[in-house]
XYZ file of C-alpha atoms in Angstrom:
526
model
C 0.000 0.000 0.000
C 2.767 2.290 0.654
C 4.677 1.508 -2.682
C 1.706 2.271 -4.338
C 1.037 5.983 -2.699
C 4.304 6.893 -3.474
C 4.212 5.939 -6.733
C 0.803 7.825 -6.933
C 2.460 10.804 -4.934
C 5.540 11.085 -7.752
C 3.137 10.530 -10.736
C 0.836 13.277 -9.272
C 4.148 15.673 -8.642
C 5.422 14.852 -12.587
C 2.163 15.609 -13.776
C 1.901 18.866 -11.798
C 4.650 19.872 -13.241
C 4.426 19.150 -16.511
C 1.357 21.020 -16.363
C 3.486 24.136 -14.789
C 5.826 24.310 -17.095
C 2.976 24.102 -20.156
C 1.267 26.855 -17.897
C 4.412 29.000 -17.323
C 5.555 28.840 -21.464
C 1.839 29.527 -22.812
C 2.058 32.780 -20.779
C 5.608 33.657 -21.384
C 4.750 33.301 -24.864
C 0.977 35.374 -24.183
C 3.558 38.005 -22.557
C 6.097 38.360 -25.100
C 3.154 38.509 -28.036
C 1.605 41.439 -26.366
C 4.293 43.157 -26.250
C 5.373 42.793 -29.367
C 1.888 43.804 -30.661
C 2.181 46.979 -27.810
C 5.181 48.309 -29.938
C 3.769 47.689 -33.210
C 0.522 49.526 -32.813
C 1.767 52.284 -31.033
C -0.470 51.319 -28.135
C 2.112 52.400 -25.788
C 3.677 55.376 -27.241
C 3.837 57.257 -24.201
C 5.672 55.023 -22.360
C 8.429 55.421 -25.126
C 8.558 58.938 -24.398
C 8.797 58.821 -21.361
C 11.764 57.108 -21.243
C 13.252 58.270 -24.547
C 13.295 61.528 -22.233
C 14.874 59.575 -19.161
C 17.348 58.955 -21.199
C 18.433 61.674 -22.812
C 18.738 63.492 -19.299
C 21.594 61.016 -18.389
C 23.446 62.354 -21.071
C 25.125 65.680 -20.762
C 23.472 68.486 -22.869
C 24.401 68.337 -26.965
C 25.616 71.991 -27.805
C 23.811 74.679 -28.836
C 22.994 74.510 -32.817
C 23.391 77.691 -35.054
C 19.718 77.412 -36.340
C 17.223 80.616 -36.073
C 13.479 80.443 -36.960
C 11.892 83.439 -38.473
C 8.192 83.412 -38.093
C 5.848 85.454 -40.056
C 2.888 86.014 -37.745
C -0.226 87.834 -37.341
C 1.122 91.466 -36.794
C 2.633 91.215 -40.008
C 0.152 88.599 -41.660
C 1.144 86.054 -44.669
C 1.246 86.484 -47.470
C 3.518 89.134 -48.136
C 4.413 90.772 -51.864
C 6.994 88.941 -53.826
C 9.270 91.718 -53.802
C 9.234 92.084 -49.975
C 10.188 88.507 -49.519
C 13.161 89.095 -51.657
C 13.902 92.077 -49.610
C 13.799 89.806 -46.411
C 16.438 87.362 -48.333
C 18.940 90.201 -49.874
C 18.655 91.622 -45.793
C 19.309 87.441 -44.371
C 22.561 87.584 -46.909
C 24.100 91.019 -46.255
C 23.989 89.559 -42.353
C 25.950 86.519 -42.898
C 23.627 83.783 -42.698
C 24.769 80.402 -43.511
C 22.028 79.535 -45.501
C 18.393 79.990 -45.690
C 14.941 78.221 -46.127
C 11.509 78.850 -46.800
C 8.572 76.591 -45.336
C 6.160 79.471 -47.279
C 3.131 78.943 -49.851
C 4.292 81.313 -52.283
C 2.304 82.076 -55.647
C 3.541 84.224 -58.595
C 2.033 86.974 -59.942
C 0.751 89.227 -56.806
C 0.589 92.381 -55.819
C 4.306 93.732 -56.826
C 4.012 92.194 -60.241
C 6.265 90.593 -62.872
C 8.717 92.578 -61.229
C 8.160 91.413 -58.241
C 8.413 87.409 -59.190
C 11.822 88.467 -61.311
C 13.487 89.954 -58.072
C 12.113 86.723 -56.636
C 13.429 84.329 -58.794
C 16.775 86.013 -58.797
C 17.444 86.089 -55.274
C 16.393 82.514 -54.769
C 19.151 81.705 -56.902
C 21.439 84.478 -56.364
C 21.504 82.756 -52.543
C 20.663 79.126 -53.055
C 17.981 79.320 -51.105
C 15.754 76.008 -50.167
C 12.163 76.071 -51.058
C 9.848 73.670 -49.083
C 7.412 71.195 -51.678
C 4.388 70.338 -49.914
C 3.818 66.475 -50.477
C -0.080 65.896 -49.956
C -1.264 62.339 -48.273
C -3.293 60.248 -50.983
C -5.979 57.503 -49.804
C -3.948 54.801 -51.559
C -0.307 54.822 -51.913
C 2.494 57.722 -51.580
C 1.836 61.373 -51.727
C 1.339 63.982 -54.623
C 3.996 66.495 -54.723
C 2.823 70.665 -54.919
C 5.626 72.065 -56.715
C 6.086 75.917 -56.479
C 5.648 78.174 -59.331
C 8.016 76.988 -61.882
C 10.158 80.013 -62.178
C 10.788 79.640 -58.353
C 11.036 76.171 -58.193
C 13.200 76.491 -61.708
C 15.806 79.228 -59.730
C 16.089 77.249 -55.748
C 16.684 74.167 -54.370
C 13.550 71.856 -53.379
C 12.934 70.327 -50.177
C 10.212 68.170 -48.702
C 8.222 69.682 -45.479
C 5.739 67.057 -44.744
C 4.736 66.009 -41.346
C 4.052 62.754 -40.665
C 2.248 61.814 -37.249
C 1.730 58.932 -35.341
C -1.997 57.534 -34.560
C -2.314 59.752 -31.573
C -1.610 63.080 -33.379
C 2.174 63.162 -31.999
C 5.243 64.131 -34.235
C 7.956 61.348 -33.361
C 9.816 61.223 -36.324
C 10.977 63.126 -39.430
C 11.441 61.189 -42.618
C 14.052 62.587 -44.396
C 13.648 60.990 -47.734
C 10.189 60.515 -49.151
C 9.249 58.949 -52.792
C 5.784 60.764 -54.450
C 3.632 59.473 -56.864
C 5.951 61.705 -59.483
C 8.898 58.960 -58.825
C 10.765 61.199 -57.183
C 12.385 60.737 -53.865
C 12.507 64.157 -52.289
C 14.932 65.347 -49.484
C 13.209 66.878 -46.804
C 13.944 70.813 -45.760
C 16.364 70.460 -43.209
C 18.920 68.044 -45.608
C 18.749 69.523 -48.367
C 19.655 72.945 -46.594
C 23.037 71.413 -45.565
C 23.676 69.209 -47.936
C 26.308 71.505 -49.643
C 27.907 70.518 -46.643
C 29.495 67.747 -45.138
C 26.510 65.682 -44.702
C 26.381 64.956 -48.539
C 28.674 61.756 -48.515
C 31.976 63.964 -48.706
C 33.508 63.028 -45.278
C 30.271 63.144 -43.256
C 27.572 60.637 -42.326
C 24.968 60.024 -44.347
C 21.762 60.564 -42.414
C 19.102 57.812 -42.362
C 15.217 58.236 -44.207
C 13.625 58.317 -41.133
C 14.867 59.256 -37.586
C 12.897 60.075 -34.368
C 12.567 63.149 -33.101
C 13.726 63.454 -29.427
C 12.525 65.355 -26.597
C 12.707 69.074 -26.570
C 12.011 71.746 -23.345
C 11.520 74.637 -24.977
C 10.529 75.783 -28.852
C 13.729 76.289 -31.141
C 14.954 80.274 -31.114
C 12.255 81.854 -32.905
C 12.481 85.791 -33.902
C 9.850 88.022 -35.868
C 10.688 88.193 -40.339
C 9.549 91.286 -39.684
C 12.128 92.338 -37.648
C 15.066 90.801 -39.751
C 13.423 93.328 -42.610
C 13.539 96.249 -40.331
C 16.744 95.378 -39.618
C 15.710 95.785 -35.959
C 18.006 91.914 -35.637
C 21.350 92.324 -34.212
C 23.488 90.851 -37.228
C 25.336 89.107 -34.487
C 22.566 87.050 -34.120
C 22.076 85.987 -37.635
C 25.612 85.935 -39.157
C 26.954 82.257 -39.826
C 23.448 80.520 -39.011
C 21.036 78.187 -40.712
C 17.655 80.171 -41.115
C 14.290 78.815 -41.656
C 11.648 81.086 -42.608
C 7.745 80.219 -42.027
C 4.694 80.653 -40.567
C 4.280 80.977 -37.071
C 0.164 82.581 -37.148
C -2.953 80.125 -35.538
C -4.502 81.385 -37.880
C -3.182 79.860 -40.959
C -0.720 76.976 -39.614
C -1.837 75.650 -36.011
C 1.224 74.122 -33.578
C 1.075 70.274 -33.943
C 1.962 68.145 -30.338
C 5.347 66.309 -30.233
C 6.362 63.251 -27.904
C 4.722 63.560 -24.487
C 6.668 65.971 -22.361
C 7.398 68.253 -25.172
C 5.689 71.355 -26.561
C 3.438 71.791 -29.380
C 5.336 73.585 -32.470
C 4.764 75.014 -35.556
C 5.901 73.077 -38.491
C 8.825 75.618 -39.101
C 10.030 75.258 -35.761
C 9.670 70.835 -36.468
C 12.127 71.716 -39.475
C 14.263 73.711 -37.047
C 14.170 70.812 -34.739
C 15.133 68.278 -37.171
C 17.572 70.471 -38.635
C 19.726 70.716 -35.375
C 19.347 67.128 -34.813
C 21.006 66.499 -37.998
C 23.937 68.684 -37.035
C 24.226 67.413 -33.733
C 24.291 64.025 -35.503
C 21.364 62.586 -32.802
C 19.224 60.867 -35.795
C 18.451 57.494 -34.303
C 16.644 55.464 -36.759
C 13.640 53.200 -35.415
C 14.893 49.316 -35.418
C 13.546 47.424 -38.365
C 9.556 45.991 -37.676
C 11.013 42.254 -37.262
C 13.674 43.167 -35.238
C 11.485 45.549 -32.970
C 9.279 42.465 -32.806
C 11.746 40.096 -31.708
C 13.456 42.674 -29.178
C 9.688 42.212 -27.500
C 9.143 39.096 -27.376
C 12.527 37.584 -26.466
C 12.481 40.397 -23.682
C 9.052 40.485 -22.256
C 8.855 36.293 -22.547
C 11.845 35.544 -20.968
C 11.123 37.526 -18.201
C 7.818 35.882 -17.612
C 9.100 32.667 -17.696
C 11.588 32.875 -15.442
C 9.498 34.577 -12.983
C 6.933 31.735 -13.308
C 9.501 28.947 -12.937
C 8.614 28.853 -9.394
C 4.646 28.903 -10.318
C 4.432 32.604 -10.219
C 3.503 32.941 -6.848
C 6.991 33.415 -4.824
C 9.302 36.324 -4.859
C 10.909 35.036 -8.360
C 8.434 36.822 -10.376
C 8.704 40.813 -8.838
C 12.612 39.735 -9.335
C 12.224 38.753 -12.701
C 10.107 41.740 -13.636
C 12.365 44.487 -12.324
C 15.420 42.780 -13.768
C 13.522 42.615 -17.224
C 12.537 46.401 -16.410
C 16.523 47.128 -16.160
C 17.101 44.984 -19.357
C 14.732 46.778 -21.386
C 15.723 50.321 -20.437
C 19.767 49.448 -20.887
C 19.457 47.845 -24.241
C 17.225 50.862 -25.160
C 20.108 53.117 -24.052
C 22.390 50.917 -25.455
C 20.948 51.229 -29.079
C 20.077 54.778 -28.627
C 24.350 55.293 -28.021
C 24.960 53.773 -31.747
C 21.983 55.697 -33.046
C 19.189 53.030 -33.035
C 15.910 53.554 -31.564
C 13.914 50.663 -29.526
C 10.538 51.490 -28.450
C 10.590 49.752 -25.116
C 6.917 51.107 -23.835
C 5.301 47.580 -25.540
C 7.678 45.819 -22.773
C 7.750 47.508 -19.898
C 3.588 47.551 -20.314
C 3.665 44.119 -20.128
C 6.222 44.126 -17.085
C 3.676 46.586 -15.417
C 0.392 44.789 -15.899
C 2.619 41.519 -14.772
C 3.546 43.248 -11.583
C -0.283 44.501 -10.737
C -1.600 41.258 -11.614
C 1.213 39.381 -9.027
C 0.541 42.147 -6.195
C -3.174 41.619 -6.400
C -3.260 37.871 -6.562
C -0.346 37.856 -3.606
C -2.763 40.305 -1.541
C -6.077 38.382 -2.097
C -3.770 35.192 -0.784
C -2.783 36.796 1.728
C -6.321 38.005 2.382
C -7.926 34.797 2.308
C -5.522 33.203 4.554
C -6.744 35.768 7.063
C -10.179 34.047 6.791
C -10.751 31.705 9.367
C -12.421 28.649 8.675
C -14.852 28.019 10.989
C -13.853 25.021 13.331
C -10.167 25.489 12.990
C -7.744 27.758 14.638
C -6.014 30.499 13.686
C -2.832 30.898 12.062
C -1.291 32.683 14.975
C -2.950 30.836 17.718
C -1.045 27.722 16.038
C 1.927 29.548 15.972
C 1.581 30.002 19.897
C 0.655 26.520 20.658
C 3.995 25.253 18.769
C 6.290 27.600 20.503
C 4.600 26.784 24.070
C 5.434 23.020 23.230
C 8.852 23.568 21.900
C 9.637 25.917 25.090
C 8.312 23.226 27.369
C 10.381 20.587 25.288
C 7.298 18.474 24.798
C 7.251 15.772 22.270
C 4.435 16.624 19.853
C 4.219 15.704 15.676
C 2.995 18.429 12.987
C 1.326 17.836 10.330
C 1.596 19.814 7.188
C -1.230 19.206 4.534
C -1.911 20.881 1.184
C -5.382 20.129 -0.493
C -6.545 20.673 -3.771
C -8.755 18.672 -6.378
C -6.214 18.776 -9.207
C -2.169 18.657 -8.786
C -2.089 21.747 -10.170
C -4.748 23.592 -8.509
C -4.717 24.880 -5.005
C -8.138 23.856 -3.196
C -10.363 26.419 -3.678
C -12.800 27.399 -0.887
C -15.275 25.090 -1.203
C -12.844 22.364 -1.232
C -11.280 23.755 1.953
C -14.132 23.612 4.243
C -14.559 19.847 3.149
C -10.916 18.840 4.372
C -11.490 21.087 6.963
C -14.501 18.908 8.330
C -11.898 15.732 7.857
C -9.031 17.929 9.508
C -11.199 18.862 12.240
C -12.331 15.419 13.435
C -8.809 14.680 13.766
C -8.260 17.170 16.696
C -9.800 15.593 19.302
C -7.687 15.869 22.411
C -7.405 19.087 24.229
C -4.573 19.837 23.197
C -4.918 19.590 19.565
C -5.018 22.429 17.091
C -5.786 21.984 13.755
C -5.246 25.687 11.637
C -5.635 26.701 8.088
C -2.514 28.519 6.620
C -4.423 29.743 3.394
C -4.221 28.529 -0.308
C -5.265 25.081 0.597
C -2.797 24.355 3.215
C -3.566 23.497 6.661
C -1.427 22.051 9.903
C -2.453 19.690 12.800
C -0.219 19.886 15.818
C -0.847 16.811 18.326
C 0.850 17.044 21.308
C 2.301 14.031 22.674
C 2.149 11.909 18.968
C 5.322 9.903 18.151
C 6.143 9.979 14.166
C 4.514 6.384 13.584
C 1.046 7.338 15.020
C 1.345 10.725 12.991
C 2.187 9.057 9.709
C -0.625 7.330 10.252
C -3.125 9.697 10.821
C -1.639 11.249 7.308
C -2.347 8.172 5.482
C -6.165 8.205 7.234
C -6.471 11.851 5.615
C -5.275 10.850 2.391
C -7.267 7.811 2.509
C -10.728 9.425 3.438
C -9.990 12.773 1.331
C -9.638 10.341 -1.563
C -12.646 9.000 -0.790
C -14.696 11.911 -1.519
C -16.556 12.708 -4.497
C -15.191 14.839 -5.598
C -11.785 13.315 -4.672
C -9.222 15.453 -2.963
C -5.432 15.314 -4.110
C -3.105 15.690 -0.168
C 0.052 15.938 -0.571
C 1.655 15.835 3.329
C 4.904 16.161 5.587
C 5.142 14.956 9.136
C 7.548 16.822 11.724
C 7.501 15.135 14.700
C 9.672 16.047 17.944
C 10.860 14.402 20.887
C 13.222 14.912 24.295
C 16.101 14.982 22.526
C 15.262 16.525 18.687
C 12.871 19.033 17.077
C 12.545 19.873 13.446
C 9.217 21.688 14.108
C 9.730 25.515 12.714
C 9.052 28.378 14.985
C 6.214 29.728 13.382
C 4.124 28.564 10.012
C 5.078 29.909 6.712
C 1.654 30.064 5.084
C 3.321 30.525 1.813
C 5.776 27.362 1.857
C 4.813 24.420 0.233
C 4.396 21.004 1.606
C 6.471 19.330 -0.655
C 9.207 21.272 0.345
C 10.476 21.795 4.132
C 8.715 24.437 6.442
C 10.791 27.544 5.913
C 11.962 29.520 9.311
C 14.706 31.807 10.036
C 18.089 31.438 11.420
C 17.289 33.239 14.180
C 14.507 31.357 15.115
C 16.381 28.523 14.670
C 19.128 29.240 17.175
C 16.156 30.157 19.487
C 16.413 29.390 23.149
C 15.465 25.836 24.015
C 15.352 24.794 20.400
C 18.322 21.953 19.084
C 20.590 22.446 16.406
C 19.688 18.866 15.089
C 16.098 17.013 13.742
C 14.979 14.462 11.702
C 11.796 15.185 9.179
C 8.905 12.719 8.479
C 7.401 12.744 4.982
C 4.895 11.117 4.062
C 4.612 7.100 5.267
C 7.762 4.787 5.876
C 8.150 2.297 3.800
């Protein structure tokens, strides 16, 4: 009979876990797939901003860029005459500027004439100035292209100013390169303004097609075009800087919201902002869609299963979720130092909602262990009753007992009353105690009991909780103590698992009165 519970006890354990591990990889794998899909739908956005802006604070501040933003606002309204814009250029030269471009709708043939356009035309290409091409979004594939009027697009430079933002609304990224439905693959303002210069393959880095934009404090250094006309600009300001003329009015161009954290800005002052990031050389392009994906799932799965390799319920799994917290936001970092963006907020989502989930089921444990059951004592009243005994250096046996209906579920409430009717019978003496720890687990301390008579009383459970319809699965320990040893722990670990030995401290350990030695009883002897 006892060859055959054993056997019965190990096939029960190898099927539990079995089932654990099954249990613990279908989640990992549920964890890392939501995460993945977090990051791919943009779901969690904010979360990347959040700490794409962490990190950039560790890092000490880039230096200042020579770019200047000229708005045209709404004491001087848009549009202005041909000829006055040209004026604003021949003004932008004779201070120094490095170069110039205009985010403007301009139209020939206004108020100052055929003249007018002419001095236009010239000084566009009298001072290589950058005009911006509006590329318009189509329903189906890329967008249409809104070239200037040809003898201004004929006499400057063209560059792309679209805006591109994500599904909230939010500029995170400027796409440097964009192909139209014309076949041509326009540069976007800000590159082809410098691309005279070193960024143009001659020595310097070639920028990517798309890089995000990173977290700003304040809007770029924005003065009045009329002022620069007036000549009411300190030259000293202007001299050897990239300028960007547009709109800065509500009331023709409204400011459009960047990453979370950031200020809204006009589209000029976007162009400004990509245009320092590409001299400061911070253009980290976003990780390829597979690789994102991969990043996710390898990081968010992992983590899960190694915090549920213990069933999910002990300290492991807070542990594995802060570690995979500190993963995530150093290989972010990491990538960010080599110009590579990883949107972590899919991940560390995941890591949150695991976190909640394990605080809240650890709390309702905990909460339900402070239920009594009626008929049995109290966690704390056994924990007195076991100390009295070891103080007094009583013999006595414990009992440890976990109940459930499955090996891999923990009785549920129902199921604990009924052992706890089986339990209960079983404390008959005075001095008996039968408690319930929580979670299915319960402890019988009988005073007096040598290890034989207590192993027996375990097989009785076992016996008549098998009996039951529906049949309970116990899994038991015996500790039992006499003159001379005592392997009984100090006080009852609802937590610890009867297949393992009662947990207690050192110090309780090296308690007065208790011996350094013991022997533990599981289960029947053969």
């Amino acid at each position: 009979m006892h060859r055959a519970m054993n056997a019965t006890g190990t096939l029960v354990g190898e099927t539990g876990r079995r089932s654990g591990a099954r249990v613990a990889g279908v989640g990992a794998l549920g964890a890392g797939v939501l995460a993945a899909a977090l990051g791919a739908t943009g779901l969690s956005a904010a979360l990347d901003d959040v700490v794409h802006r962490g990190l950039a604070s560790l890092h000490p501040p880039l230096p200042a860029t020579s770019t200047v933003v000229l708005g045209i606002d709404r004491a001087n309204p848009w549009p202005w005459p041909n000829g006055r814009l040209a004026d604003l250029l021949d003004r932008l030269h004779g201070n120094g500027v490095r170069g110039v471009a205009l985010d403007l709708p301009i139209q020939a043939g206004d108020s100052s004439g055929s003249e007018g356009d002419a001095r236009l035309a010239r000084t566009l290409f009298d001072h290589r100035v950058v005009l911006g091409v509006a590329l318009v979004p189509q329903a189906e594939g890329p967008p249409r292209a809104l070239l200037p009027p040809v003898e201004f697009a004929d006499a400057a430079r063209l560059g792309h100013v679209l805006l591109q933002p994500d599904r909230d609304g939010r500029l995170r990224q400027h796409p440097s390169q964009v192909l139209a439905t014309d076949g041509i693959r326009w540069t976007s303002l800000p590159l082809a303004l410098v691309q005279a210069g070193s960024l143009d393959g001659r020595g310097g880095r070639k920028p990517p097609e798309r890089w995000r934009i990173g977290p700003v404090d304040a809007a770029p250094t924005t003065l009045r075009a009329a002022d620069a006309l007036a000549g009411q600009i300190d030259a000293k300001r202007l001299q050897g800087r990239w300028v960007l003329v547009g709109l800065v009015d509500p009331a023709l161009q409204s400011p459009v919201p960047g990453p979370y954290g950031s200020p809204s800005l006009y589209p000029i002052e976007y162009q400004a902002q990509a245009l320092a990031a590409l001299l400061q050389g911070e253009t980290p392009r976003p990780l390829p869609g597979i690789a994102q994906a991969l990043l996710s799932l390898l990081l968010a799965g992992g983590t899960v299963l190694v915090g549920m390799a213990g069933g999910g319920r002990d300290w492991r799994m807070p542990i594995a979720l802060l570690g995979g917290v500190a993963a995530t936001i150093a290989l972010c970092g990491w990538l960010l130092t080599r110009q590579w963006w990883f949107a972590p907020g899919g991940t560390l989502a995941v890591f949150t909602f695991a976190l909640l989930a394990w605080t809240t089921t650890v709390l309702r444990q905990r909460a339900r262990a402070r239920q009594p059951i009626p008929g049995l004592a109290k966690r704390r009243q056994l924990d007195a009753a076991l100390q009295a005994a070891r103080n007094a250096a009583r013999p006595h046996a414990l009992l440890l007992v976990e109940a459930g209906t499955t090996p891999t579920r923990d009785a549920g409430e129902a199921d604990a009353c009924r052992f706890a009717q089986l339990l209960g019978a079983r404390a008959r003496r005075p001095g008996d105690v039968a408690a319930y720890l929580g979670e299915g687990r319960f402890a019988l301390l009988l005073p007096g009991t040598p290890a034989t008579a207590a192993e027996s009383i375990l097989e009785d459970l076992r016996q008549q909780a098998a009996s039951r319809q529906p049949p309970l699965s116990i899994q038991g320990r015996v500790h039992a103590c006499d003159a001379s040893a005592c392997d009984c722990p100090g006080w009852i670990d609802p937590g610890a698992t009867v297949a393992q030995p009662a947990s207690w401290s050192a110090a309780q350990q090296a308690a007065p009165g208790a011996p350094s030695h013991g022997a533990t009883h599981s289960g029947p002897r053969q």
